[in-house]
Coordinates of C-alpha atoms and ligand atoms in Angstrom, one line a residue:
X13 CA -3.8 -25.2 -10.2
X14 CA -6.2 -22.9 -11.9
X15 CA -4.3 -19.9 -12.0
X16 CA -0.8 -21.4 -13.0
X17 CA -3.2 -22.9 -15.8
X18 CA -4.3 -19.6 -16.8
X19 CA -1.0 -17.7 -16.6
X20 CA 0.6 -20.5 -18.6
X21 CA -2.4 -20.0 -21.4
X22 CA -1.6 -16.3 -21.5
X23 CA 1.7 -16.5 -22.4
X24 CA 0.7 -19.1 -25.2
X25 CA -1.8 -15.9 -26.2
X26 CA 0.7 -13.6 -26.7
X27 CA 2.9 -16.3 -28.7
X28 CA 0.2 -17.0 -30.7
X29 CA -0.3 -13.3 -31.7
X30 CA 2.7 -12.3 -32.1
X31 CA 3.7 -15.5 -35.0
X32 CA 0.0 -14.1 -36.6
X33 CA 1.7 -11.0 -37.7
X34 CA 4.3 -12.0 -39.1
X35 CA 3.4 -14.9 -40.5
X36 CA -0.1 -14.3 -41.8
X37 CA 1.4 -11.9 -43.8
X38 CA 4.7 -14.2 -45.2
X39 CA 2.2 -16.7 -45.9
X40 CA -0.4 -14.7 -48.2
X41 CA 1.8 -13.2 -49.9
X42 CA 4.0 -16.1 -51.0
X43 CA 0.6 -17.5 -52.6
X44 CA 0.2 -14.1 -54.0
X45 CA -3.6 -13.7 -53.4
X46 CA -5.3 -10.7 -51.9
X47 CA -8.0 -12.6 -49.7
X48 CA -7.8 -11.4 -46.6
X49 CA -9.2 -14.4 -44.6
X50 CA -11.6 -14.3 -41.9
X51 CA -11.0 -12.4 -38.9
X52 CA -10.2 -13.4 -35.1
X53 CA -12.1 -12.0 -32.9
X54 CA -10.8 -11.8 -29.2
X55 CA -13.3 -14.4 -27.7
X56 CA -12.0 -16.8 -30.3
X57 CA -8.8 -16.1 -29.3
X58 CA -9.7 -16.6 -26.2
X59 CA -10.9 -20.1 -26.9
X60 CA -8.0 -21.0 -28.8
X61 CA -6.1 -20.1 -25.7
X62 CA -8.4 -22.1 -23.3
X63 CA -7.7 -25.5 -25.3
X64 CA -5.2 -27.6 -22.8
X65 CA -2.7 -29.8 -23.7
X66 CA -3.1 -30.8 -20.1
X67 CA -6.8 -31.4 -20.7
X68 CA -6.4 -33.6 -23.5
X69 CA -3.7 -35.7 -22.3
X70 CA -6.3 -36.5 -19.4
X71 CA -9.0 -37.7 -21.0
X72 CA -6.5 -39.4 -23.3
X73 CA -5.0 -41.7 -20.0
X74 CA -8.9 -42.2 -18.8
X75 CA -9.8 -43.6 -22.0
X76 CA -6.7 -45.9 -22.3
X77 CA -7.7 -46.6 -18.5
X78 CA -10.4 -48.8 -19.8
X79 CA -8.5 -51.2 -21.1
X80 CA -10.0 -52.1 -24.6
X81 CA -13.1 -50.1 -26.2
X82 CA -13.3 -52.1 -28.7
X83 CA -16.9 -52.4 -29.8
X84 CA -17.4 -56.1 -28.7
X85 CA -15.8 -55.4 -25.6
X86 CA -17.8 -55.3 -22.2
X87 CA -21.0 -53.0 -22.3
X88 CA -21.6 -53.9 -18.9
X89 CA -18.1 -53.7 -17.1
X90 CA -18.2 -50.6 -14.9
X91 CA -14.2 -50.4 -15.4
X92 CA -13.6 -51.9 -18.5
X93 CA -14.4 -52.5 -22.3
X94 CA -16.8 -50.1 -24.3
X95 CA -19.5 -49.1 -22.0
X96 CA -17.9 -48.0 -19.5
X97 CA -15.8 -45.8 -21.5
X98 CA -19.2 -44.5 -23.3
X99 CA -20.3 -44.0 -19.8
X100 CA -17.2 -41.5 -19.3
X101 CA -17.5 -39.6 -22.4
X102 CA -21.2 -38.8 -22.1
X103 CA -20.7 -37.8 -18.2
X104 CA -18.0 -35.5 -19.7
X105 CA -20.1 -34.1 -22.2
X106 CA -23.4 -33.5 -19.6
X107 CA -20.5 -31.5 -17.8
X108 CA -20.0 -29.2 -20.7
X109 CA -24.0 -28.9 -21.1
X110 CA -24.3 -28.0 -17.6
X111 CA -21.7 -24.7 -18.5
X112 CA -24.2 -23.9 -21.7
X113 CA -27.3 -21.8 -19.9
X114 CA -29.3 -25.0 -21.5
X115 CA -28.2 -24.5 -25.1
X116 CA -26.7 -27.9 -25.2
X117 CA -28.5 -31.2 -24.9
X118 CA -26.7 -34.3 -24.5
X119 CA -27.8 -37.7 -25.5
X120 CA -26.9 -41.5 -25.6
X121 CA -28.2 -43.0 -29.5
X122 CA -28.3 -47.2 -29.1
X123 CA -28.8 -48.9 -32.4
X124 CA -28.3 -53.2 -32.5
X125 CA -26.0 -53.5 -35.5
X126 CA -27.1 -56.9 -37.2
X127 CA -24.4 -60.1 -37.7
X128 CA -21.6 -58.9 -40.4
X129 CA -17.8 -59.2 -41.0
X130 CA -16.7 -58.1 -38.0
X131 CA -19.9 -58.3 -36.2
X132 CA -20.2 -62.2 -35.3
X133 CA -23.7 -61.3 -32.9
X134 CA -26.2 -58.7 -32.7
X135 CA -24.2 -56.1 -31.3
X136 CA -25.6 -52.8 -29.4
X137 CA -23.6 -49.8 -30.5
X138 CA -24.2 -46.2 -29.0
X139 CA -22.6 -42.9 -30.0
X140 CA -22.4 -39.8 -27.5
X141 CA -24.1 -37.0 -29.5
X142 CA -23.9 -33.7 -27.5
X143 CA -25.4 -30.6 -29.9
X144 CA -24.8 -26.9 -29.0
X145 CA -27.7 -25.5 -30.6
X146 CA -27.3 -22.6 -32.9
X147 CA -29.4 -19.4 -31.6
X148 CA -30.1 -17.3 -34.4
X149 CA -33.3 -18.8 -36.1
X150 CA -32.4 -18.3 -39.7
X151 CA -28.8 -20.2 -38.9
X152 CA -29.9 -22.6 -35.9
X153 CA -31.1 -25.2 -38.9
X154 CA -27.5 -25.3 -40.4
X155 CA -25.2 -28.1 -38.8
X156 CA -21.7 -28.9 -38.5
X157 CA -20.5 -31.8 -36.9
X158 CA -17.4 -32.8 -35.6
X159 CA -15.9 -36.4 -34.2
X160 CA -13.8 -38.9 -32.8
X161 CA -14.1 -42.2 -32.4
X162 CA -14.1 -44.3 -29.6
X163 CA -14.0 -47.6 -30.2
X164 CA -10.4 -49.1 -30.5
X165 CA -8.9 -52.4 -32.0
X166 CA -5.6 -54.8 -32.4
X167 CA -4.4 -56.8 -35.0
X168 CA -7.6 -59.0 -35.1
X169 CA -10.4 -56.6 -35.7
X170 CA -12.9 -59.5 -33.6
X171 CA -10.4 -59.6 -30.5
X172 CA -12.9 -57.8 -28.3
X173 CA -10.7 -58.7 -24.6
X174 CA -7.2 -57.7 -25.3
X175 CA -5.7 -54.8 -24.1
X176 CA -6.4 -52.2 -27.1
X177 CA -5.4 -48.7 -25.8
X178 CA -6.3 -47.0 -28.8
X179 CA -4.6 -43.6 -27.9
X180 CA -3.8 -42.4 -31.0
X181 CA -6.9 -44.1 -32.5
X182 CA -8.9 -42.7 -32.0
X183 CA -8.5 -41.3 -28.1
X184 CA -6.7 -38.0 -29.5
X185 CA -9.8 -37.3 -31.7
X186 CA -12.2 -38.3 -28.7
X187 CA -10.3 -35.9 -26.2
X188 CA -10.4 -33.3 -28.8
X189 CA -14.2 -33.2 -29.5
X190 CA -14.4 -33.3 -25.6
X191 CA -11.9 -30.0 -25.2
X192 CA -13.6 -28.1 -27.9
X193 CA -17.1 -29.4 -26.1
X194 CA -15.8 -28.2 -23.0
X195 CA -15.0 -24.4 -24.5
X196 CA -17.3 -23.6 -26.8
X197 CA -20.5 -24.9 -24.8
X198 CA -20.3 -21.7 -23.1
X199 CA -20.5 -19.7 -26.1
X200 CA -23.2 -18.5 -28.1
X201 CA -23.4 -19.5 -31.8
X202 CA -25.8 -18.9 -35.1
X203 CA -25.5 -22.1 -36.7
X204 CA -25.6 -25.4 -34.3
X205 CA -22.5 -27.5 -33.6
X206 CA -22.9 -31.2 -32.9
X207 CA -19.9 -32.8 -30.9
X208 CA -19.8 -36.6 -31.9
X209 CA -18.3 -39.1 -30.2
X210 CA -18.7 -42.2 -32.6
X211 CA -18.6 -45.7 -32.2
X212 CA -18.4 -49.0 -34.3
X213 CA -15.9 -47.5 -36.3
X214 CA -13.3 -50.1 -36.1
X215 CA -16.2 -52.4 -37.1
X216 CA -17.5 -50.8 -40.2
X217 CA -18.0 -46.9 -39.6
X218 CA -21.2 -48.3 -37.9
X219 CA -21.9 -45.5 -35.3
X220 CA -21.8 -42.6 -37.9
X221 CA -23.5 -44.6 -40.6
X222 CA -26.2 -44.8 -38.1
X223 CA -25.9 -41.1 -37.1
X224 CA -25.3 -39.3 -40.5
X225 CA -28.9 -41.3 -42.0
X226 CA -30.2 -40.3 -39.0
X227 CA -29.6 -36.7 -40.2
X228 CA -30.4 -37.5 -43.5
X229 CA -33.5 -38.6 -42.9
X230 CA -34.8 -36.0 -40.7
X231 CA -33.7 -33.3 -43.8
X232 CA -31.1 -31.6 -41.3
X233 CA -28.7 -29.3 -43.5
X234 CA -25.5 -30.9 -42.1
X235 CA -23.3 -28.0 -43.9
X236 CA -19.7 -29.1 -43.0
X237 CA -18.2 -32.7 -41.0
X238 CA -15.2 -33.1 -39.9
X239 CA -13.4 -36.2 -38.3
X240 CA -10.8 -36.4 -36.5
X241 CA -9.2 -39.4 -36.4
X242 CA -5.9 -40.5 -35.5
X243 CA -4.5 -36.8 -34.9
X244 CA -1.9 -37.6 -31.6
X245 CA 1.3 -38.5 -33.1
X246 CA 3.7 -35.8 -34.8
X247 CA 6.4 -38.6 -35.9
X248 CA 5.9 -40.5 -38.6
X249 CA 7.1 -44.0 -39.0
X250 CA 9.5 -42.8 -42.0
X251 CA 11.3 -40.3 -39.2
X252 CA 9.7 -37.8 -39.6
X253 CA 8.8 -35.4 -36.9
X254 CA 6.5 -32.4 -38.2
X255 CA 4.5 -30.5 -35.8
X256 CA 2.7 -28.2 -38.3
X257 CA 0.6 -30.0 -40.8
X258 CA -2.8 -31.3 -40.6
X259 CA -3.8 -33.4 -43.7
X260 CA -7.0 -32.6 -44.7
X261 CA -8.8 -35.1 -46.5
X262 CA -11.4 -33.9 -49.3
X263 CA -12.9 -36.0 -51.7
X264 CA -13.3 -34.3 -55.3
X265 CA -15.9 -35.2 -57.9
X266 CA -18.6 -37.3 -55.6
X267 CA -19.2 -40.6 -56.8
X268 CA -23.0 -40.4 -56.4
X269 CA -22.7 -37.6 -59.1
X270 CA -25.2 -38.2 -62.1
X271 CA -24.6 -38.3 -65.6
X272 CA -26.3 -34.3 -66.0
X273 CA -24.6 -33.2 -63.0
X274 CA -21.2 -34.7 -64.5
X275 CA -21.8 -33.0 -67.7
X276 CA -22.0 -29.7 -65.8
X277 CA -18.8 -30.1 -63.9
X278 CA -16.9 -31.1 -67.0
X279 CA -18.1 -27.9 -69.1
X280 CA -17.6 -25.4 -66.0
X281 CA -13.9 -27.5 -65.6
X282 CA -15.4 -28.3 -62.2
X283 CA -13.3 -31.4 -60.3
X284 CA -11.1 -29.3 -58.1
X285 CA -14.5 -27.4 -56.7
X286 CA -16.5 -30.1 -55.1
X287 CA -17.7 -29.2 -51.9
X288 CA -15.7 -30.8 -49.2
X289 CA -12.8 -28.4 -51.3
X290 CA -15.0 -25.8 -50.6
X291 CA -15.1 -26.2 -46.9
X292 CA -11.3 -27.8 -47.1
X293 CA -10.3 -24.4 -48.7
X294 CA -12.1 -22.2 -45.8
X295 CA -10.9 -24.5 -43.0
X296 CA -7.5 -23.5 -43.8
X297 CA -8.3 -19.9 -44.7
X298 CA -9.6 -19.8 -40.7
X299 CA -7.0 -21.8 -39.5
X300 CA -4.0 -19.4 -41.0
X301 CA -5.7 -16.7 -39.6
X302 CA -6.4 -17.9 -36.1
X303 CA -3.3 -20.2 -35.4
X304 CA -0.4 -19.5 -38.0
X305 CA 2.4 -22.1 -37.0
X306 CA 0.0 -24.8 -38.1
X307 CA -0.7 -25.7 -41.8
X308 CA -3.7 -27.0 -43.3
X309 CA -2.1 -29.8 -45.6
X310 CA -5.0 -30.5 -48.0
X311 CA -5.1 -33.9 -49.6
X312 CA -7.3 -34.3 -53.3
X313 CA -8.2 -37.9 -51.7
X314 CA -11.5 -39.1 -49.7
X315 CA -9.2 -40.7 -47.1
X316 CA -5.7 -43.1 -47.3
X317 CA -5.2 -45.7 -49.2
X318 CA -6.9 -48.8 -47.5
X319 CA -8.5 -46.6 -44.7
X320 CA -11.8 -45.3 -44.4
X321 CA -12.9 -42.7 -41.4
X322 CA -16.5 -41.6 -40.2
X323 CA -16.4 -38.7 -42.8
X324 CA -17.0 -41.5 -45.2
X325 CA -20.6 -41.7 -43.9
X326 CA -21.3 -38.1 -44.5
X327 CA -20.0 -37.8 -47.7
X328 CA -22.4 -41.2 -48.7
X329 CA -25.6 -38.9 -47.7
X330 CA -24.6 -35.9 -49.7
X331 CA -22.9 -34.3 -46.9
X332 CA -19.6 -32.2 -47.2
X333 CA -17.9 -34.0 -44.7
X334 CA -13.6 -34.0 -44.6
X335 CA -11.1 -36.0 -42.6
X336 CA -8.4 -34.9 -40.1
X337 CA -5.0 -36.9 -39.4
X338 CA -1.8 -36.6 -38.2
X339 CA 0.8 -35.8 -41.3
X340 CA 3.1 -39.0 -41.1
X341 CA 1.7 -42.1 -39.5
X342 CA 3.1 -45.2 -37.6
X343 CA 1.8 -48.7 -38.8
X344 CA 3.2 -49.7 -35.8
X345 CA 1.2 -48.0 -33.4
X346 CA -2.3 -48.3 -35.0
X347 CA -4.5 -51.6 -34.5
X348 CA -1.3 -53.5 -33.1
X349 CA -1.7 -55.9 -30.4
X350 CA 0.8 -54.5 -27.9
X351 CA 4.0 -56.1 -27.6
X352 CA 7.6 -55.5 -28.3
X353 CA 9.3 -57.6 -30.9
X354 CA 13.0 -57.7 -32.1
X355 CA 12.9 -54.5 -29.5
X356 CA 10.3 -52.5 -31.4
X357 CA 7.7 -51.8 -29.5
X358 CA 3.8 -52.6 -31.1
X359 CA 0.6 -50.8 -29.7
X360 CA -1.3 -47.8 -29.8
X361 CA 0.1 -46.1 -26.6
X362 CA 0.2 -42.7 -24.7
X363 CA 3.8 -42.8 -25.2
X364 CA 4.1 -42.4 -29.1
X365 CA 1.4 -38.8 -28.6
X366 CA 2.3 -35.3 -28.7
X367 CA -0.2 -33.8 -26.9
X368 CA 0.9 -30.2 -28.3
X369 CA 0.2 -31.2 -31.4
X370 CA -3.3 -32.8 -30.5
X371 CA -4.2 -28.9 -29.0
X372 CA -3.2 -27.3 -32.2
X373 CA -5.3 -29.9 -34.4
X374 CA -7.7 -29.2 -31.8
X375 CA -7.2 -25.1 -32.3
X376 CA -7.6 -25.9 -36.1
X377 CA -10.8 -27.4 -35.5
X378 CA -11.8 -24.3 -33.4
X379 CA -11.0 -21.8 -35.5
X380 CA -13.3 -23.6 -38.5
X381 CA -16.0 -24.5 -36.1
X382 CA -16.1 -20.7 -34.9
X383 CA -16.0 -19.0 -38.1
X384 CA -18.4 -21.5 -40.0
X385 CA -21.2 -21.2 -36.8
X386 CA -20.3 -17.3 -36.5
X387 CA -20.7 -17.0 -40.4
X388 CA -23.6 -16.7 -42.9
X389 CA -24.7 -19.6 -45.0
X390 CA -22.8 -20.1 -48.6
X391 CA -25.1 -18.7 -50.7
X392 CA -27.7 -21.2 -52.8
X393 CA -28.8 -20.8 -56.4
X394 CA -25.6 -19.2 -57.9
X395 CA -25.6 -19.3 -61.4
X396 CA -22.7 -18.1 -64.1
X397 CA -24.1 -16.5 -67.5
X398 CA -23.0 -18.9 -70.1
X399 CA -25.5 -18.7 -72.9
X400 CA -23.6 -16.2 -74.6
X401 CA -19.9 -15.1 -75.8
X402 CA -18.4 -12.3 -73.7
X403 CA -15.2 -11.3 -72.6
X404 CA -17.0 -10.2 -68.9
X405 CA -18.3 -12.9 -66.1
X406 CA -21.8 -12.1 -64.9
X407 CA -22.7 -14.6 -61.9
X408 CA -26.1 -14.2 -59.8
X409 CA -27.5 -16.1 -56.7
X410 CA -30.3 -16.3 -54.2
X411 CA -30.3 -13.9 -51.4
X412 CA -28.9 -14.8 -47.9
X413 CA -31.4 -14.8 -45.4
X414 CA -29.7 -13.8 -41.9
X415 CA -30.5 -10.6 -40.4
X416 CA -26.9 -9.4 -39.9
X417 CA -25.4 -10.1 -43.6
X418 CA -23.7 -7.4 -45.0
X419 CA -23.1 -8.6 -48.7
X420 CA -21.2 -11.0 -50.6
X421 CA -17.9 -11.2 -52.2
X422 CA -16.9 -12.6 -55.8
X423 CA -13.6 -14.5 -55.7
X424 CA -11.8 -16.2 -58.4
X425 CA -8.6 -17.8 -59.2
X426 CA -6.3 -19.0 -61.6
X427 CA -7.5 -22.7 -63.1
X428 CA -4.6 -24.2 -62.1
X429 CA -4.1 -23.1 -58.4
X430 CA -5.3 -24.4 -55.5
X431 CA -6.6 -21.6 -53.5
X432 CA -8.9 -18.8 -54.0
X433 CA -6.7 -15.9 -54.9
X434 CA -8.7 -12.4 -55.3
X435 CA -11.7 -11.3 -53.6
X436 CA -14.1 -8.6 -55.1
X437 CA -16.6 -7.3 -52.4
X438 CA -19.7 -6.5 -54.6
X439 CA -21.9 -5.4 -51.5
X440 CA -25.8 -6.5 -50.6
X441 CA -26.7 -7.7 -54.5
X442 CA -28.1 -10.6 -56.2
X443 CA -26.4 -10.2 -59.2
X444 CA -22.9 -8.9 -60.6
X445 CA -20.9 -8.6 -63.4
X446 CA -17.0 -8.8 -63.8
X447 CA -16.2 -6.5 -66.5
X448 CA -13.1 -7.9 -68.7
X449 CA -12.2 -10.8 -66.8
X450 CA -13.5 -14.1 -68.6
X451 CA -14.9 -17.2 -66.6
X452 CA -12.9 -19.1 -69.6
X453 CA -9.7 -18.3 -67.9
X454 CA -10.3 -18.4 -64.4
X455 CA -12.4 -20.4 -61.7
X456 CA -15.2 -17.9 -59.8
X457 CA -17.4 -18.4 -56.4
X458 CA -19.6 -16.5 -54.6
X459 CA -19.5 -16.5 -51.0
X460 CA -21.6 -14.2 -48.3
X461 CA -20.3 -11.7 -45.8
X462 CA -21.8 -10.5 -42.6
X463 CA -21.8 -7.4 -40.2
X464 CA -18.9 -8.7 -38.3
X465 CA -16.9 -9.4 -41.7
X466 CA -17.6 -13.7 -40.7
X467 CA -17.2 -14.7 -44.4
X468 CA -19.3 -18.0 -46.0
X469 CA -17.6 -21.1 -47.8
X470 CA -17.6 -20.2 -51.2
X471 CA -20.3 -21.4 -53.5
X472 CA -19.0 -22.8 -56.9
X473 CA -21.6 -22.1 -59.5
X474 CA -23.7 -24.1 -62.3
X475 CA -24.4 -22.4 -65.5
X476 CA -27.5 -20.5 -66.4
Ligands
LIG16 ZN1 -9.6 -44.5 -36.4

C-alpha cells in the first residue's frame, strides 16, 4: 500500500512541475509585474507531494463516523458526539508529535463556556492545540496558526443528538490541519506553527475566542492565521464546478483602528494595505509558485455575508488572521438536518466533497505555512519620508534580527492594482531612497530577504 502510495505521489510531482513552468510564467506576466515570488525548494516539494487525497478523505469518514460533533453533543460517549471525536483528533495529532524528534507538543485546552444563545448550560469546550515549535531562537517567538473546526450542526444550532455529519463543515478543514500536521511535524522550521483544531464554533467561535486571548494575553506574536473552513466542495449550488480557486478572505481597514491611526491610513491612501492583505497578497505569491493550477481568489471582505469563521477571533486581538473556503458554496449542504425533500437531498455529507480539491487547498496552505516559517520576519518600524516635497521616495526601517538574512527588497505598485508589481533588492540596509519615482503615484513596502531567497510579508509603512 505504501509504495503504490508513493509511486502515485511521484507522478503528481512531476505534474505539478511541469504546469509550474509554464504557468508561473503565463501568470506573471499577464499581471505584468516583475516579482519573482518565493522559491520552492525540493523538500517543499516534497511535502506538497506527500499531502493525500486518500489521507484526508479518511479522517474525513472517521469524523462523520461520530455521528454528530456538535458541541452539546456527548463528551462522554466513546463512539459518539464531541468527545469522542476530540479524542480522535488529538490521538492523531500525538501521532504526528511522535514523528517530530520532540519539537511538537500536543495538548487538550478545556474552558466551561458560561449559559448564552446557543449555550442553554455550562458547557465544557476543548480545542486540540498541537504546536511545532520553531527552532531558530530569533524566529521561534513568531507564530502562525492554522485551523479547522470540529464541531458540526443542523438546522437548529441547539439540536445536540441528531445526526450532523459536518463533512464539509468543517471535517475538510479538520482533515487538512491533521495532513499538514502529519507532514510538516517532521520538518524543521524557524518560526513556530500551531495546528488548531477548534471547537465551539458552531456555537459562537467559542474555542478560538478562548485560544486567540489566550495568545493575546501571554504577548505571543501570532504573525499570520489562517482558517480553513468549509474548503471540501468544488460545486457550487449555482452549478458551478471550479477546482482552482480558493477565496481568501481579508478584512481591510480594522475596525479597532483609532482615530490617529485612521488619519494615517487616509493620508498614506492606506485601505487596500491592512495586514491580513499583506499576508493575503504573500499567501498567493507562495501558492502560484509552489502549486500553479490553483488560484488564490482574494476577497476585500472579513468573511461572507451572515458568516463568521474562527479567523474572526484573531483579527478581534490585533492578529492578521484570513479565512479559507471553497469558491461556490451549497446552502444545502451546510447546517442542514439531513434529509431528502421534493428529491433534493439536505445534509452536510461525504458525498457532495472533492477530496482533490481539499489536498490542493491543503497544498495552498503548505506552501504559505513553509515560506512564512522558512522566512524572516516583515520588517518593524518602516517609515516613508513625508515631511518634505520630492519627486524621490526615501523609506527606512528597523533592522531584521535573524542570523541568516540577506537584505531587504522595496516593492511598489500602481495605486490602483491589487498586487505588488516591481521589486527593487536594495541589499543589507536600513534605509533607501528611490530616485524619481514618487510615493504620490504609487503604493511602497518593505519586506526582508534571507540567505535562501525565503522573502518576508511586506511591511506597508507610516510616515516619518
Ligand atoms: Zn464552519
Amino acid at each position: 500500500m505504501k509504495k503504490l502510495a508513493y509511486g502515485l505521489s511521484a507522478l503528481a510531482c512531476a505534474g505539478l512541475l511541469a504546469a509550474s513552468a509554464t504557468m508561473a510564467l503565463g501568470t506573471r506576466s499577464a499581471e505584468g509585474g516583475d516579482d519573482q515570488g518565493p522559491p520552492v525548494s525540493p523538500d517543499v516539494r516534497h511535502m506538497l507531494n506527500d499531502v493525500s487525497a486518500t489521507n484526508i478523505e479518511d479522517s474525513i469518514n472517521t469524523l462523520v463516523s461520530f455521528g454528530t460533533r456538535h458541541t452539546l453533543s456527548s463528551q462522554t460517549d466513546p463512539n459518539r458526539g464531541i468527545g469522542a471525536a476530540t479524542e480522535w483528533v488529538y490521538q492523531q495529532l500525538l501521532q504526528s508529535a511522535a514523528a517530530s524528534g520532540g519539537r511538537m507538543t500536543v495538548e487538550k485546552q478545556s474552558f466551561v463556556q458560561p449559559p448564552g444563545p446557543r449555550i442553554p448550560v455550562p458547557t465544557t469546550i476543548t480545542n486540540v492545540i498541537a504546536t511545532l515549535h520553531g527552532t531558530q531562537p530569533e524566529s521561534t517567538g513568531r507564530t502562525y496558526v492554522v485551523s479547522g473546526h470540529l464541531d458540526s450542526r443542523v438546522t437548529d444550532v441547539l439540536n445536540g443528538t441528531s445526526d450532523a455529519p459536518g463533512a464539509d463543515d468543517d471535517g475538510s478543514g479538520v482533515a487538512a490541519v491533521l495532513e499538514l500536521a502529519r507532514i510538516m511535524s517532521t520538518r524543521h522550521f524557524d518560526a513556530t506553527i500551531v495546528f488548531a483544531v477548534f471547537s465551539g464554533e458552531e456555537q459562537g467561535t467559542f474555542g478560538s475566542v478562548n485560544f486567540a486571548s489566550r495568545l493575546k494575553a501571554a504577548g505571543t506574536n501570532v504573525a499570520g492565521m489562517f482558517s480553513n473552513d468549509i474548503i471540501g466542495s468544488s460545486l457550487g449550488q449555482n452549478g458551478v464546478r471550479d477546482r482552482r480557486d480558493l477565496r481568501v478572505f481579508a478584512e481591510g481597514p480594522s475596525p479597532q483602528e483609532t482615530p490617529a491611526q485612521a488619519a494615517i491610513r487616509r493620508t498614506m491612501g492606506g485601505e487596500n494595505d491592512s495586514a491580513p492583505r499583506q499576508l493575503a497578497r504573500f499567501v498567493r505569491e507562495a501558492a502560484q509558485a509552489a502549486i500553479p493550477k490553483m488560484n488564490v481568489w482574494m476577497i476585500y471582505r472579513r468573511d461572507r455575508f451572515l458568516r463568521g469563521s474562527d479567523h474572526l477571533s484573531f483579527l478581534q486581538q490585533g492578529y492578521p488572521g484570513l479565512r479559507f473556503t471553497e469558491p461556490n458554496e451549497d446552502y444545502r449542504h451546510e447546517h442542514q438536518d439531513v434529509r431528502v425533500e421534493n428529491g433534493v437531498q439536505f445534509g452536510d455529507l461525504e458525498q457532495f466533497l472533492d477530496y482533490h480539491y481539499i489536498a490542493n487547498v491543503a497544498r495552498v496552505n503548505l506552501s504559505a505555512l513553509a515560506a512564512l516559517a522558512n522566512g524572516p520576519a516583515a520588517p518593524s518600524g518602516v517609515k516613508v519620508e513625508a515631511s518634505t516635497l520630492t519627486v524621490d521616495t526615501s523609506l527606512e526601517w528597523q533592522p531584521n534580527t535573524e542570523p541568516d538574512l540577506a537584505g531587504y527588497e522595496i516593492v511598489y505598485r500602481d495605486t490602483n492594482m491589487p498586487y505588488w508589481q516591481h521589486t527593487i533588492p536594495v541589499g543589507n540596509v536600513t534605509s533607501y531612497t528611490v530616485k524619481g519615482i514618487t510615493k504620490d503615484n504609487y503604493l511602497f513596502g518593505v519586506r526582508a530577504v534571507d540567505k535562501d531567497g525565503n522573502r518576508s510579508v511586506v511591511t506597508f509603512p507610516v510616515p516619518k
